[in-house]
Amino acid sequence: MAPINSLALAATALLSSIVSAHIKLENPVPFAKDKLDTSPITASDFPCKLTNGFAISTMNTMQAGSQQTVKFAGTAVHGGGSCQLAITLDKEPTANSKFKVIHSMEGGCPGVDGGTTPFPFTVPKEVPSGQATFAWTWFAKLSGAPEMYMNCAPVEITGGASDASGFDKLPDMFVANVGTAECTSPQNFDTAFPNPGESVARSSNVNAKPPTGSGCDAGAGSGSDSGSGSGSGSGSGSGSGSDSVPSSPSAAPPSGSGSASESAGGNSGCGTEGAIVCSGTGQFGLCNHGKVVFQPVAAGTTCQNGKILKKRGFSGRYARDVVRRN
């Protein structure tokens, strides 16, 4: 029989490896970096693991309108899942703080196959200049129980808006599985966010379902025009992998449902609600109430027969597209 001390040491080592194996925010550099663990967030430390405090080791500077990259540390990605990036103007957020979504990732976030993936995103020009708080949230696909992960980082926004009027119109951050939030994320599926915002990236292998509960729409936000000329709309983005990607988080059409291709520029008519419509091979749009507004496909992709396909020779672990909803 192994000595008790040896068993205790083994148990401690196992627990340590399990904790360190989960995922946490690496870039931007989070608050209280040395205290940050990888456990799910609870009602007592929502938001931002606030019980750790808001010590700043690195102030992360981001220019409004610029592309940034979010990176993660850890290996236990739980099959991926769905993530959101959000910003609040509060320097030390509380449970009453309003976090506004700036980017959503449905499927494959923060990574798959035992490794994390860096994700690009653009800081909206609607974010006011000054100090703010950046948040990353994650709803794991294979966590075993409904959980919400959340880490935060201090950011200094430069070149941003002079007021918060446009920022306030961005969607509220989705909250589920925490405290009194009457909303539960799906298990064994990627979460389809009720209101992912204008900037959405979907994995080519996304398998999404909407959350359930009476409180799931409570954080949907206004979704009205945010000064960029784009309304909220009911359509959502399309992935740009080798297969067609569901185009609606709540009722995704089957692959290939938008097989009819229309050649037009700007606004045009369409017949199949939610279908991907091609304009040549370099533009696409989503059929929304009989109308479609075309926009360029993402770099390395092409639109053919109602599908966004990866061009031959285009390398990348995931092909994604950012959709402006109209």
Protein backbone atom coordinates (compact mmCIF):
# COMPACT_ATOMS: atom_id res chain seq x y z
CA MET A 1 0.00 0.00 0.00
CA ALA A 2 1.33 3.43 -0.91
CA PRO A 3 2.06 5.75 2.02
CA ILE A 4 -0.64 8.28 2.80
CA ASN A 5 1.75 11.15 2.06
CA SER A 6 2.46 9.72 -1.39
CA LEU A 7 -1.24 9.41 -2.14
CA ALA A 8 -1.83 12.97 -0.99
CA LEU A 9 0.98 14.26 -3.18
CA ALA A 10 -0.37 12.33 -6.16
CA ALA A 11 -3.87 13.70 -5.60
CA THR A 12 -2.51 17.23 -5.31
CA ALA A 13 -0.51 16.83 -8.52
CA LEU A 14 -3.55 15.46 -10.34
CA LEU A 15 -5.75 18.33 -9.15
CA SER A 16 -3.09 20.83 -10.16
CA SER A 17 -2.81 19.34 -13.64
CA ILE A 18 -6.59 19.38 -14.09
CA VAL A 19 -6.86 23.02 -13.06
CA SER A 20 -3.92 24.14 -15.18
CA ALA A 21 -5.26 22.22 -18.16
CA HIS A 22 -8.34 24.39 -18.55
CA ILE A 23 -8.44 27.62 -20.51
CA LYS A 24 -7.87 31.23 -19.53
CA LEU A 25 -7.29 34.53 -21.29
CA GLU A 26 -3.69 35.26 -22.27
CA ASN A 27 -3.97 38.26 -24.60
CA PRO A 28 -5.04 40.92 -23.89
CA VAL A 29 -3.29 40.53 -20.54
CA PRO A 30 -6.00 39.99 -17.90
CA PHE A 31 -6.57 41.64 -14.54
CA ALA A 32 -4.83 40.00 -11.56
CA LYS A 33 -2.92 37.73 -13.92
CA ASP A 34 -1.11 35.85 -11.14
CA LYS A 35 -4.38 35.04 -9.35
CA LEU A 36 -6.46 34.08 -12.37
CA ASP A 37 -7.56 30.44 -12.39
CA THR A 38 -9.39 28.46 -15.05
CA SER A 39 -12.59 27.56 -13.23
CA PRO A 40 -16.06 28.61 -14.48
CA ILE A 41 -17.45 31.86 -13.19
CA THR A 42 -20.06 31.83 -10.42
CA ALA A 43 -22.61 34.32 -9.13
CA SER A 44 -20.23 35.27 -6.32
CA ASP A 45 -17.41 36.36 -8.63
CA PHE A 46 -19.43 37.60 -11.62
CA PRO A 47 -18.30 39.43 -13.61
CA CYS A 48 -14.60 39.07 -14.39
CA LYS A 49 -13.67 36.88 -11.42
CA LEU A 50 -14.03 40.10 -9.43
CA THR A 51 -13.02 38.47 -6.15
CA ASN A 52 -9.46 38.40 -7.54
CA GLY A 53 -9.52 42.19 -7.71
CA PHE A 54 -8.58 44.43 -10.61
CA ALA A 55 -4.82 44.73 -10.29
CA ILE A 56 -3.28 45.87 -13.58
CA SER A 57 0.05 44.35 -14.59
CA THR A 58 -0.23 45.45 -18.23
CA MET A 59 -2.48 48.09 -19.74
CA ASN A 60 -3.58 46.83 -23.14
CA THR A 61 -3.86 49.61 -25.72
CA MET A 62 -6.32 49.15 -28.59
CA GLN A 63 -7.13 51.60 -31.34
CA ALA A 64 -10.76 51.83 -32.38
CA GLY A 65 -11.20 50.38 -35.85
CA SER A 66 -8.02 48.28 -35.62
CA GLN A 67 -7.73 44.51 -35.84
CA GLN A 68 -6.60 42.79 -32.65
CA THR A 69 -6.04 39.17 -31.65
CA VAL A 70 -7.38 37.34 -28.63
CA LYS A 71 -5.22 34.45 -27.39
CA PHE A 72 -5.71 31.77 -24.76
CA ALA A 73 -3.58 29.59 -22.50
CA GLY A 74 -4.40 25.96 -21.67
CA THR A 75 -5.34 22.71 -23.38
CA ALA A 76 -8.74 21.51 -22.11
CA VAL A 77 -10.92 23.10 -24.78
CA HIS A 78 -13.88 20.77 -24.10
CA GLY A 79 -14.64 20.28 -27.77
CA GLY A 80 -14.64 24.00 -28.42
CA GLY A 81 -17.91 25.85 -28.09
CA SER A 82 -18.96 29.47 -28.51
CA CYS A 83 -17.34 32.65 -27.22
CA GLN A 84 -18.09 36.34 -27.10
CA LEU A 85 -15.83 39.37 -26.80
CA ALA A 86 -17.34 42.37 -25.06
CA ILE A 87 -16.43 45.74 -23.59
CA THR A 88 -17.78 47.73 -20.67
CA LEU A 89 -16.83 51.34 -20.01
CA ASP A 90 -16.49 50.56 -16.29
CA LYS A 91 -12.88 50.34 -15.12
CA GLU A 92 -13.77 47.93 -12.30
CA PRO A 93 -16.96 46.15 -13.41
CA THR A 94 -19.74 45.03 -11.08
CA ALA A 95 -22.76 42.80 -11.58
CA ASN A 96 -24.62 45.90 -12.77
CA SER A 97 -22.10 46.79 -15.49
CA LYS A 98 -23.26 46.74 -19.10
CA PHE A 99 -20.99 44.68 -21.34
CA LYS A 100 -21.50 45.31 -25.07
CA VAL A 101 -20.68 42.62 -27.62
CA ILE A 102 -18.00 43.49 -30.17
CA HIS A 103 -17.46 40.01 -31.67
CA SER A 104 -18.99 36.52 -31.41
CA MET A 105 -17.46 33.16 -32.31
CA GLU A 106 -19.82 30.23 -32.73
CA GLY A 107 -18.11 26.84 -32.82
CA GLY A 108 -14.43 26.00 -32.45
CA CYS A 109 -13.76 28.52 -29.68
CA PRO A 110 -11.36 28.66 -27.92
CA GLY A 111 -10.05 25.76 -30.01
CA VAL A 112 -10.47 22.06 -30.74
CA ASP A 113 -8.36 18.91 -30.58
CA GLY A 114 -6.56 19.81 -27.38
CA GLY A 115 -5.22 23.18 -28.45
CA THR A 116 -6.33 26.79 -28.50
CA THR A 117 -6.62 29.01 -31.57
CA PRO A 118 -5.93 32.77 -31.77
CA PHE A 119 -8.97 34.69 -33.01
CA PRO A 120 -8.82 38.03 -34.84
CA PHE A 121 -11.40 40.71 -34.12
CA THR A 122 -11.92 44.38 -34.88
CA VAL A 123 -12.48 47.01 -32.20
CA PRO A 124 -15.64 48.87 -33.28
CA LYS A 125 -15.25 52.57 -33.96
CA GLU A 126 -18.29 53.13 -31.73
CA VAL A 127 -16.24 52.36 -28.60
CA PRO A 128 -15.40 55.66 -26.86
CA SER A 129 -11.80 56.64 -26.18
CA GLY A 130 -10.51 56.07 -22.67
CA GLN A 131 -9.99 53.26 -20.19
CA ALA A 132 -12.44 50.37 -20.35
CA THR A 133 -12.69 46.66 -19.58
CA PHE A 134 -12.46 43.90 -22.18
CA ALA A 135 -14.24 40.59 -21.51
CA TRP A 136 -14.01 37.11 -23.00
CA THR A 137 -16.81 34.63 -22.28
CA TRP A 138 -16.97 30.96 -23.22
CA PHE A 139 -19.74 28.37 -23.26
CA ALA A 140 -18.01 25.02 -23.70
CA LYS A 141 -19.49 22.39 -25.98
CA LEU A 142 -18.50 19.37 -23.87
CA SER A 143 -18.16 20.72 -20.34
CA GLY A 144 -20.36 18.03 -18.77
CA ALA A 145 -22.58 20.63 -17.11
CA PRO A 146 -23.88 24.07 -18.07
CA GLU A 147 -21.06 26.50 -17.29
CA MET A 148 -19.91 29.99 -18.18
CA TYR A 149 -16.29 31.05 -18.28
CA MET A 150 -15.33 34.72 -18.11
CA ASN A 151 -12.01 36.56 -17.92
CA CYS A 152 -11.44 40.31 -18.21
CA ALA A 153 -8.60 42.66 -19.07
CA PRO A 154 -7.97 46.39 -18.76
CA VAL A 155 -7.85 48.25 -22.08
CA GLU A 156 -7.10 51.80 -23.15
CA ILE A 157 -9.09 52.69 -26.26
CA THR A 158 -7.53 55.29 -28.55
CA GLY A 159 -9.03 57.01 -31.56
CA GLY A 160 -12.53 56.05 -30.50
CA ALA A 161 -15.86 57.81 -30.43
CA SER A 162 -16.33 61.04 -28.51
CA ASP A 163 -19.47 59.73 -26.78
CA ALA A 164 -21.20 56.43 -26.01
CA SER A 165 -24.29 56.88 -28.18
CA GLY A 166 -23.20 54.34 -30.79
CA PHE A 167 -21.60 52.03 -28.24
CA ASP A 168 -24.82 51.84 -26.22
CA LYS A 169 -26.65 50.41 -29.23
CA LEU A 170 -24.40 47.36 -29.48
CA PRO A 171 -25.97 44.10 -28.18
CA ASP A 172 -25.63 43.19 -24.53
CA MET A 173 -23.28 40.33 -23.67
CA PHE A 174 -25.00 36.94 -23.42
CA VAL A 175 -25.16 35.55 -19.86
CA ALA A 176 -26.26 32.02 -18.94
CA ASN A 177 -25.68 29.30 -16.33
CA VAL A 178 -24.87 31.88 -13.63
CA GLY A 179 -26.85 32.81 -10.52
CA THR A 180 -30.36 34.02 -11.26
CA ALA A 181 -29.91 34.10 -15.04
CA GLU A 182 -32.86 32.01 -16.22
CA CYS A 183 -31.02 30.77 -19.26
CA THR A 184 -29.10 27.56 -19.93
CA SER A 185 -26.67 26.90 -22.74
CA PRO A 186 -27.08 23.67 -24.75
CA GLN A 187 -24.98 20.65 -23.87
CA ASN A 188 -22.97 18.78 -26.53
CA PHE A 189 -23.67 21.59 -28.99
CA ASP A 190 -22.16 24.95 -29.78
CA THR A 191 -24.23 27.81 -28.38
CA ALA A 192 -26.10 29.89 -30.96
CA PHE A 193 -26.24 33.33 -29.36
CA PRO A 194 -29.66 35.06 -29.35
CA ASN A 195 -28.03 38.29 -30.53
CA PRO A 196 -24.41 37.78 -31.61
CA GLY A 197 -24.06 41.28 -33.00
CA GLU A 198 -22.83 42.40 -36.40
CA SER A 199 -19.40 40.78 -36.20
CA VAL A 200 -19.73 36.99 -36.15
CA ALA A 201 -17.29 34.18 -36.97
CA ARG A 202 -18.52 30.62 -37.38
CA SER A 203 -16.40 27.50 -37.56
CA SER A 204 -16.89 25.43 -40.70
CA ASN A 205 -17.84 22.55 -38.36
CA VAL A 206 -20.29 24.47 -36.19
CA ASN A 207 -23.14 22.42 -34.72
CA ALA A 208 -25.17 25.01 -32.88
CA LYS A 209 -28.37 25.14 -30.88
CA PRO A 210 -29.95 28.13 -29.12
CA PRO A 211 -30.01 28.32 -25.32
CA THR A 212 -33.20 27.64 -23.40
CA GLY A 213 -34.98 29.54 -20.65
CA SER A 214 -37.17 32.57 -20.09
CA GLY A 215 -34.16 34.82 -19.49
CA CYS A 216 -32.22 34.02 -22.64
CA ASP A 217 -33.36 37.13 -24.49
CA ALA A 218 -32.90 39.47 -21.54
CA GLY A 219 -29.42 40.45 -22.69
CA ALA A 220 -30.25 40.83 -26.35
CA GLY A 221 -29.64 44.57 -26.38
CA SER A 222 -31.26 47.09 -28.65
CA GLY A 223 -29.72 45.82 -31.86
CA SER A 224 -30.69 49.06 -33.58
CA ASP A 225 -28.50 51.05 -35.91
CA SER A 226 -25.16 51.76 -34.25
CA GLY A 227 -23.92 54.55 -36.47
CA SER A 228 -22.19 52.25 -38.93
CA GLY A 229 -25.17 52.06 -41.25
CA SER A 230 -25.97 48.45 -40.34
CA GLY A 231 -29.20 47.45 -38.66
CA SER A 232 -29.62 44.42 -36.47
CA GLY A 233 -31.51 42.23 -38.91
CA SER A 234 -32.49 38.67 -38.21
CA GLY A 235 -29.97 36.95 -40.42
CA SER A 236 -26.53 35.95 -39.22
CA GLY A 237 -23.14 35.24 -40.64
CA SER A 238 -21.91 32.41 -42.77
CA GLY A 239 -18.73 30.50 -42.25
CA SER A 240 -16.27 30.22 -45.05
CA GLY A 241 -15.03 26.67 -44.79
CA SER A 242 -15.28 23.99 -47.42
CA ASP A 243 -18.92 23.28 -46.60
CA SER A 244 -21.99 25.45 -46.33
CA VAL A 245 -22.48 26.81 -42.83
CA PRO A 246 -25.84 27.40 -41.09
CA SER A 247 -26.84 31.00 -41.63
CA SER A 248 -29.19 31.48 -38.69
CA PRO A 249 -28.42 30.69 -35.04
CA SER A 250 -32.01 29.75 -34.21
CA ALA A 251 -33.16 27.97 -37.34
CA ALA A 252 -30.23 27.04 -39.55
CA PRO A 253 -31.15 25.96 -43.07
CA PRO A 254 -29.68 22.71 -44.37
CA SER A 255 -26.41 22.82 -46.26
CA GLY A 256 -26.85 23.90 -49.82
CA SER A 257 -30.33 25.40 -49.33
CA GLY A 258 -29.13 28.55 -51.05
CA SER A 259 -27.96 26.76 -54.15
CA ALA A 260 -29.54 29.24 -56.52
CA SER A 261 -27.02 31.91 -57.42
CA GLU A 262 -28.05 35.42 -58.35
CA SER A 263 -25.80 37.78 -60.27
CA ALA A 264 -26.35 41.30 -59.02
CA GLY A 265 -24.68 44.12 -57.20
CA GLY A 266 -25.90 45.99 -54.13
CA ASN A 267 -29.50 45.14 -53.20
CA SER A 268 -31.30 42.33 -55.02
CA GLY A 269 -34.24 39.99 -54.61
CA CYS A 270 -34.09 36.38 -53.44
CA GLY A 271 -36.47 33.51 -52.84
CA THR A 272 -35.25 31.24 -50.01
CA GLU A 273 -35.21 32.84 -46.55
CA GLY A 274 -31.82 32.53 -44.85
CA ALA A 275 -30.09 31.16 -47.93
CA ILE A 276 -26.61 32.18 -49.01
CA VAL A 277 -26.82 33.97 -52.38
CA CYS A 278 -23.78 34.45 -54.63
CA SER A 279 -23.08 37.38 -56.93
CA GLY A 280 -20.41 35.95 -59.15
CA THR A 281 -17.75 34.24 -57.06
CA GLY A 282 -16.50 37.30 -55.19
CA GLN A 283 -19.65 38.50 -53.41
CA PHE A 284 -22.29 36.92 -51.19
CA GLY A 285 -25.33 37.88 -49.14
CA LEU A 286 -28.03 36.33 -46.96
CA CYS A 287 -31.64 36.20 -48.09
CA ASN A 288 -33.56 38.30 -45.57
CA HIS A 289 -37.29 38.81 -46.15
CA GLY A 290 -36.93 38.54 -49.91
CA LYS A 291 -33.97 40.88 -50.18
CA VAL A 292 -30.21 40.44 -50.16
CA VAL A 293 -27.36 42.93 -49.82
CA PHE A 294 -24.11 41.70 -51.32
CA GLN A 295 -20.67 42.12 -49.81
CA PRO A 296 -17.20 40.76 -50.64
CA VAL A 297 -16.31 37.26 -49.46
CA ALA A 298 -13.49 36.84 -46.96
CA ALA A 299 -9.91 36.48 -48.18
CA GLY A 300 -9.18 32.94 -49.32
CA THR A 301 -12.82 32.05 -49.98
CA THR A 302 -15.20 32.02 -52.92
CA CYS A 303 -19.00 31.91 -53.29
CA GLN A 304 -20.29 29.12 -55.53
CA ASN A 305 -23.77 27.63 -55.86
CA GLY A 306 -25.01 29.06 -52.58
CA LYS A 307 -21.97 27.99 -50.57
CA ILE A 308 -18.93 29.78 -49.17
CA LEU A 309 -15.96 27.60 -50.10
CA LYS A 310 -12.28 27.73 -49.25
CA LYS A 311 -10.11 28.47 -52.27
CA ARG A 312 -7.55 25.89 -53.23
CA GLY A 313 -4.17 26.70 -51.82
CA PHE A 314 -5.62 28.81 -49.01
CA SER A 315 -4.06 27.65 -45.76
CA GLY A 316 -5.57 28.05 -42.35
CA ARG A 317 -6.93 25.80 -39.64
CA TYR A 318 -10.32 27.38 -39.88
CA ALA A 319 -11.87 29.46 -42.61
CA ARG A 320 -14.17 32.09 -41.19
CA ASP A 321 -16.07 35.09 -42.36
CA VAL A 322 -17.18 38.23 -40.59
CA VAL A 323 -20.69 39.21 -41.59
CA ARG A 324 -22.20 42.67 -41.52
CA ARG A 325 -25.90 42.08 -40.96
CA ASN A 326 -28.34 44.19 -42.92
